[in-house]
Amino acid sequence: RVHSPAAAPAAAPIVPAARAAGDEPRLRRVLLPAGCVQPGLLPNIDRATRRVLAAAGIETHLTPRSGCCGALRAHLADPDGARADRRRNVDLWWPLLERGEIDAIVVNASACGAAIKEYGHALRDDPAYAAKAARVAAATRDLGELLPDLVPRLRPLVREPGARPIAYHAPCTLQHGQRLVGGVEAALRTLGFDLRPPSADANLCCGSAGTYSVLQPAIARELRDRKLRSLIETGSACIVSANVGCILHLQSGGAVPVRHWIELVDEAIGGFHVSHRPGA
């Protein structure tokens, strides 16, 4: 069953944790783009991301006017609409990079991250956008790419990762699209989580696949149920993933909770331990 929380209140500014001399993270200021699905259906993912990054000394900037990365329109065979989405986002993000206001663009939905990393290729023939799009793509990092570097700062903050075993579903857009394999899993184990990958079909799609679960629901459900069986067979009390589409699709097929891994890290380090500026 999918639970859709009420609309999230305006995000409060979060104060990054103090850094000791010689303990500077490689990234100090990052942009967290506002997507189209996640803020409305699973807003806690963005809130947890901001708190965890702040705990590691990284300031997060938001761009509420950004919106879809272009992947949905591309999936729906609307190339002109997808290009319009990409150009809009480049117009918003490139000036921040050019002025040095951010060091990177960090994306916590792997499908969106994979799409944004393709901006340079997708707009390569557009003389007004090719160079800017290439820079945006080069500056984009999946949240999981940051996690190994964050572990040394986060590990002392972990209060209790929980004794429950956790099953990890690696989205196709992470392991095949971005070719990021094993980093999130290793980092979560270092933080103390009892992470259990499925023994079978770990490389297969869960059936979400962008708009596939809407356009081909019967096949998507079959893939979902096959994936859920392999994840539940690990004996885990919770399933975590790295993409909003996968999370929502897997949630629709069973009673085992499905969440983003950043939410568990956030809870393990105390959630709201990072101070908020009053009046926000």
Coordinates of C-alpha atoms in Angstrom, one line a residue:
R1 CA 0.0 0.0 0.0
V2 CA 1.3 3.4 -0.9
H3 CA 1.0 6.1 1.7
S4 CA 0.9 9.7 0.4
P5 CA 1.6 12.2 3.1
A6 CA 0.2 15.6 3.2
A7 CA 2.0 18.3 1.4
A8 CA 5.3 19.2 3.1
P9 CA 5.7 22.5 4.8
A10 CA 8.2 25.0 3.4
A11 CA 11.7 23.6 4.0
A12 CA 13.5 25.3 6.9
P13 CA 17.1 26.3 6.4
I14 CA 19.4 23.8 8.0
V15 CA 22.7 24.8 9.6
P16 CA 25.6 22.6 8.6
A17 CA 27.5 20.9 11.5
A18 CA 30.6 22.7 12.6
R19 CA 33.8 21.4 11.0
A20 CA 37.1 20.9 12.8
A21 CA 40.3 22.2 11.2
G22 CA 41.6 19.7 8.6
D23 CA 38.2 18.0 8.5
E24 CA 36.7 19.7 5.5
P25 CA 34.4 17.7 3.2
R26 CA 35.4 17.9 -0.4
L27 CA 32.0 19.4 -1.2
R28 CA 30.8 22.3 0.9
R29 CA 27.7 23.6 -0.9
V30 CA 25.5 21.5 -3.1
L31 CA 22.3 21.9 -5.0
L32 CA 19.4 19.5 -4.3
P33 CA 17.0 19.8 -7.2
A34 CA 13.3 19.7 -6.6
G35 CA 11.8 16.9 -8.7
C36 CA 8.3 16.4 -9.8
V37 CA 7.1 13.2 -8.0
Q38 CA 9.2 12.9 -4.8
P39 CA 8.4 16.2 -3.1
G40 CA 4.7 15.5 -3.3
L41 CA 4.5 11.7 -2.5
L42 CA 7.7 11.1 -0.4
P43 CA 8.8 14.5 0.9
N44 CA 10.7 13.1 3.8
I45 CA 13.5 11.8 1.5
D46 CA 14.5 15.4 0.7
R47 CA 14.3 16.4 4.3
A48 CA 16.4 13.5 5.4
T49 CA 18.9 14.2 2.7
R50 CA 19.3 17.8 3.8
R51 CA 19.8 16.8 7.5
V52 CA 22.3 14.1 6.8
L53 CA 24.3 16.4 4.5
A54 CA 24.2 19.1 7.1
A55 CA 25.5 16.7 9.7
A56 CA 28.5 16.0 7.4
G57 CA 29.1 19.7 7.1
I58 CA 27.6 20.2 3.6
E59 CA 25.2 23.1 2.9
T60 CA 22.2 22.3 0.7
H61 CA 20.7 24.8 -1.7
L62 CA 17.2 24.3 -3.1
T63 CA 15.6 25.4 -6.4
P64 CA 11.9 25.0 -6.1
R65 CA 11.2 26.1 -9.7
S66 CA 13.2 23.2 -11.2
G67 CA 10.8 20.4 -11.5
C68 CA 11.0 17.3 -13.8
C69 CA 14.4 16.4 -15.1
G70 CA 12.9 15.5 -18.5
A71 CA 12.9 11.7 -18.1
L72 CA 9.2 11.3 -17.9
R73 CA 8.5 13.2 -21.1
A74 CA 11.4 11.2 -22.8
H75 CA 9.7 8.0 -21.6
L76 CA 6.4 9.2 -23.1
A77 CA 8.0 9.8 -26.6
D78 CA 7.8 13.6 -26.2
P79 CA 11.4 14.7 -27.1
D80 CA 10.5 18.4 -27.5
G81 CA 9.0 18.4 -24.0
A82 CA 12.0 16.6 -22.6
R83 CA 14.3 19.2 -24.2
A84 CA 12.3 22.0 -22.7
D85 CA 12.6 20.5 -19.2
R86 CA 16.4 20.1 -19.7
R87 CA 16.8 23.7 -20.9
R88 CA 14.7 25.1 -18.0
N89 CA 16.9 23.3 -15.5
V90 CA 20.1 24.3 -17.2
D91 CA 19.0 27.9 -17.0
L92 CA 18.4 27.5 -13.3
W93 CA 21.5 25.5 -12.3
W94 CA 24.3 26.6 -14.6
P95 CA 24.5 30.1 -13.2
L96 CA 24.9 28.7 -9.7
L97 CA 27.9 26.6 -10.9
E98 CA 29.3 29.5 -13.0
R99 CA 29.2 31.9 -10.0
G100 CA 30.7 29.3 -7.7
E101 CA 27.7 29.2 -5.4
I102 CA 27.5 25.4 -5.5
D103 CA 30.2 22.7 -5.9
A104 CA 27.9 20.0 -7.2
I105 CA 24.4 19.0 -8.0
V106 CA 23.3 16.1 -5.8
V107 CA 20.4 14.0 -6.8
N108 CA 18.7 11.5 -4.4
A109 CA 16.6 9.8 -7.0
S110 CA 18.8 7.6 -9.2
A111 CA 16.5 7.8 -12.3
C112 CA 16.7 11.6 -12.2
G113 CA 20.5 11.4 -11.6
A114 CA 21.0 9.2 -14.6
A115 CA 18.9 11.5 -16.7
I116 CA 20.7 14.7 -15.6
K117 CA 24.1 13.1 -16.2
E118 CA 22.9 12.7 -19.9
Y119 CA 22.1 16.4 -20.4
G120 CA 25.4 17.1 -22.2
H121 CA 24.7 14.3 -24.7
A122 CA 21.0 15.2 -25.0
L123 CA 21.7 18.9 -25.8
R124 CA 25.0 18.4 -27.7
D125 CA 23.5 19.8 -30.9
D126 CA 22.0 22.9 -29.3
P127 CA 24.6 25.7 -29.7
A128 CA 22.9 27.8 -27.0
Y129 CA 23.0 25.0 -24.4
A130 CA 25.6 22.4 -25.3
A131 CA 28.5 23.7 -23.2
K132 CA 26.2 24.7 -20.3
A133 CA 24.5 21.3 -20.3
A134 CA 27.8 19.5 -20.4
R135 CA 28.9 21.4 -17.3
V136 CA 25.7 20.6 -15.5
A137 CA 26.0 16.9 -16.3
A138 CA 29.7 16.8 -15.2
A139 CA 28.7 18.4 -11.8
T140 CA 25.9 16.0 -11.1
R141 CA 26.4 13.3 -8.4
D142 CA 24.1 10.6 -7.1
L143 CA 23.6 10.9 -3.4
G144 CA 25.1 7.4 -3.1
E145 CA 28.4 8.6 -4.7
L146 CA 28.8 11.0 -1.8
L147 CA 28.1 8.4 1.0
P148 CA 31.5 6.7 1.2
D149 CA 33.1 10.1 1.7
L150 CA 30.5 11.1 4.3
V151 CA 30.9 7.9 6.4
P152 CA 33.9 9.2 8.5
R153 CA 31.9 12.2 9.6
L154 CA 28.6 10.3 10.1
R155 CA 30.0 7.2 11.9
P156 CA 30.6 9.0 15.2
L157 CA 27.1 10.4 15.1
V158 CA 25.3 7.0 14.7
R159 CA 23.4 6.4 17.9
E160 CA 21.7 3.1 16.9
P161 CA 21.4 1.8 13.3
G162 CA 18.9 -0.7 14.6
A163 CA 19.1 -4.5 14.9
R164 CA 16.6 -5.2 12.2
P165 CA 18.0 -6.7 9.0
I166 CA 17.5 -4.6 5.9
A167 CA 17.1 -5.7 2.3
Y168 CA 18.6 -3.5 -0.4
H169 CA 17.2 -3.0 -3.9
A170 CA 19.7 -1.4 -6.3
P171 CA 17.7 0.4 -9.0
C172 CA 18.5 -0.2 -12.6
T173 CA 19.2 3.5 -13.1
L174 CA 21.9 3.2 -10.4
Q175 CA 23.6 0.0 -11.1
H176 CA 23.2 -0.1 -14.9
G177 CA 22.5 3.5 -15.9
Q178 CA 25.1 5.2 -13.7
R179 CA 27.2 2.1 -13.2
L180 CA 27.4 2.6 -9.4
V181 CA 27.6 -0.8 -7.8
G182 CA 28.4 -1.6 -4.2
G183 CA 29.2 1.8 -2.8
V184 CA 26.0 2.4 -0.9
E185 CA 25.9 -1.2 0.4
A186 CA 29.5 -1.0 1.7
A187 CA 28.9 2.4 3.3
L188 CA 25.7 1.3 5.0
R189 CA 27.4 -1.7 6.5
T190 CA 30.3 0.5 7.7
L191 CA 27.7 2.6 9.5
G192 CA 26.4 -0.5 11.3
F193 CA 23.4 -1.6 9.3
D194 CA 22.6 -5.3 8.8
L195 CA 22.2 -5.0 5.0
R196 CA 21.1 -8.1 3.1
P197 CA 21.1 -8.1 -0.7
P198 CA 18.8 -10.5 -2.4
S199 CA 20.4 -13.9 -3.2
A200 CA 18.7 -13.9 -6.7
D201 CA 17.7 -11.4 -9.3
A202 CA 19.7 -8.5 -7.7
N203 CA 20.5 -7.2 -11.2
L204 CA 16.9 -7.3 -12.5
C205 CA 14.3 -4.4 -12.7
C206 CA 11.6 -4.1 -10.1
G207 CA 9.1 -3.2 -12.9
S208 CA 8.8 0.5 -12.2
A209 CA 11.0 1.6 -15.1
G210 CA 9.9 5.2 -15.5
T211 CA 6.4 5.0 -17.0
Y212 CA 6.5 1.3 -17.6
S213 CA 4.5 0.5 -14.5
V214 CA 1.7 2.7 -15.9
L215 CA 1.8 1.7 -19.6
Q216 CA 2.5 -2.0 -19.0
P217 CA 0.9 -2.7 -15.6
A218 CA 0.5 -6.5 -15.9
I219 CA 4.2 -7.1 -16.8
A220 CA 5.3 -4.5 -14.3
R221 CA 3.4 -6.2 -11.5
E222 CA 4.9 -9.6 -12.4
L223 CA 8.4 -8.0 -12.2
R224 CA 7.5 -6.3 -8.9
D225 CA 6.3 -9.5 -7.3
R226 CA 9.4 -11.4 -8.5
K227 CA 11.6 -8.7 -7.0
L228 CA 9.7 -8.6 -3.8
R229 CA 9.9 -12.3 -3.3
S230 CA 13.7 -12.2 -3.5
L231 CA 13.9 -9.3 -1.2
I232 CA 11.5 -10.7 1.4
E233 CA 13.4 -14.0 1.3
T234 CA 16.3 -12.3 3.0
G235 CA 14.3 -12.2 6.2
S236 CA 14.5 -8.4 6.3
A237 CA 12.0 -6.2 8.2
C238 CA 12.5 -3.3 5.8
I239 CA 13.5 -2.8 2.2
V240 CA 15.5 0.2 1.1
S241 CA 16.2 1.6 -2.3
A242 CA 17.6 4.7 -4.0
N243 CA 14.9 5.8 -6.4
V244 CA 11.4 7.2 -5.8
G245 CA 9.9 5.2 -8.7
C246 CA 11.2 1.9 -7.3
I247 CA 10.1 2.7 -3.8
L248 CA 6.5 3.6 -4.8
H249 CA 6.2 0.5 -7.0
L250 CA 7.6 -1.9 -4.4
Q251 CA 5.4 -0.3 -1.8
S252 CA 2.3 -1.2 -3.8
G253 CA 3.0 -4.9 -3.7
G254 CA 3.4 -5.9 -0.1
A255 CA 3.3 -5.2 3.6
V256 CA 7.1 -4.9 4.2
P257 CA 8.0 -1.2 4.5
V258 CA 10.0 0.3 1.5
R259 CA 12.0 3.4 2.1
H260 CA 15.0 5.4 0.8
W261 CA 18.2 4.4 2.5
I262 CA 18.9 8.1 3.4
E263 CA 15.9 8.0 5.7
L264 CA 17.5 5.2 7.8
V265 CA 20.8 7.0 8.0
D266 CA 18.9 10.2 9.1
E267 CA 17.2 8.3 11.9
A268 CA 20.4 6.5 13.0
I269 CA 22.2 9.8 13.5
G270 CA 19.3 11.3 15.4
G271 CA 17.1 12.9 12.7
F272 CA 16.5 16.4 13.9
H273 CA 19.8 16.7 15.7
V274 CA 20.8 19.4 13.3
S275 CA 19.7 22.9 14.4
H276 CA 17.1 24.9 12.4
R277 CA 17.1 28.6 12.1
P278 CA 14.1 30.1 13.9
G279 CA 11.4 31.8 11.9
A280 CA 11.6 29.6 8.8

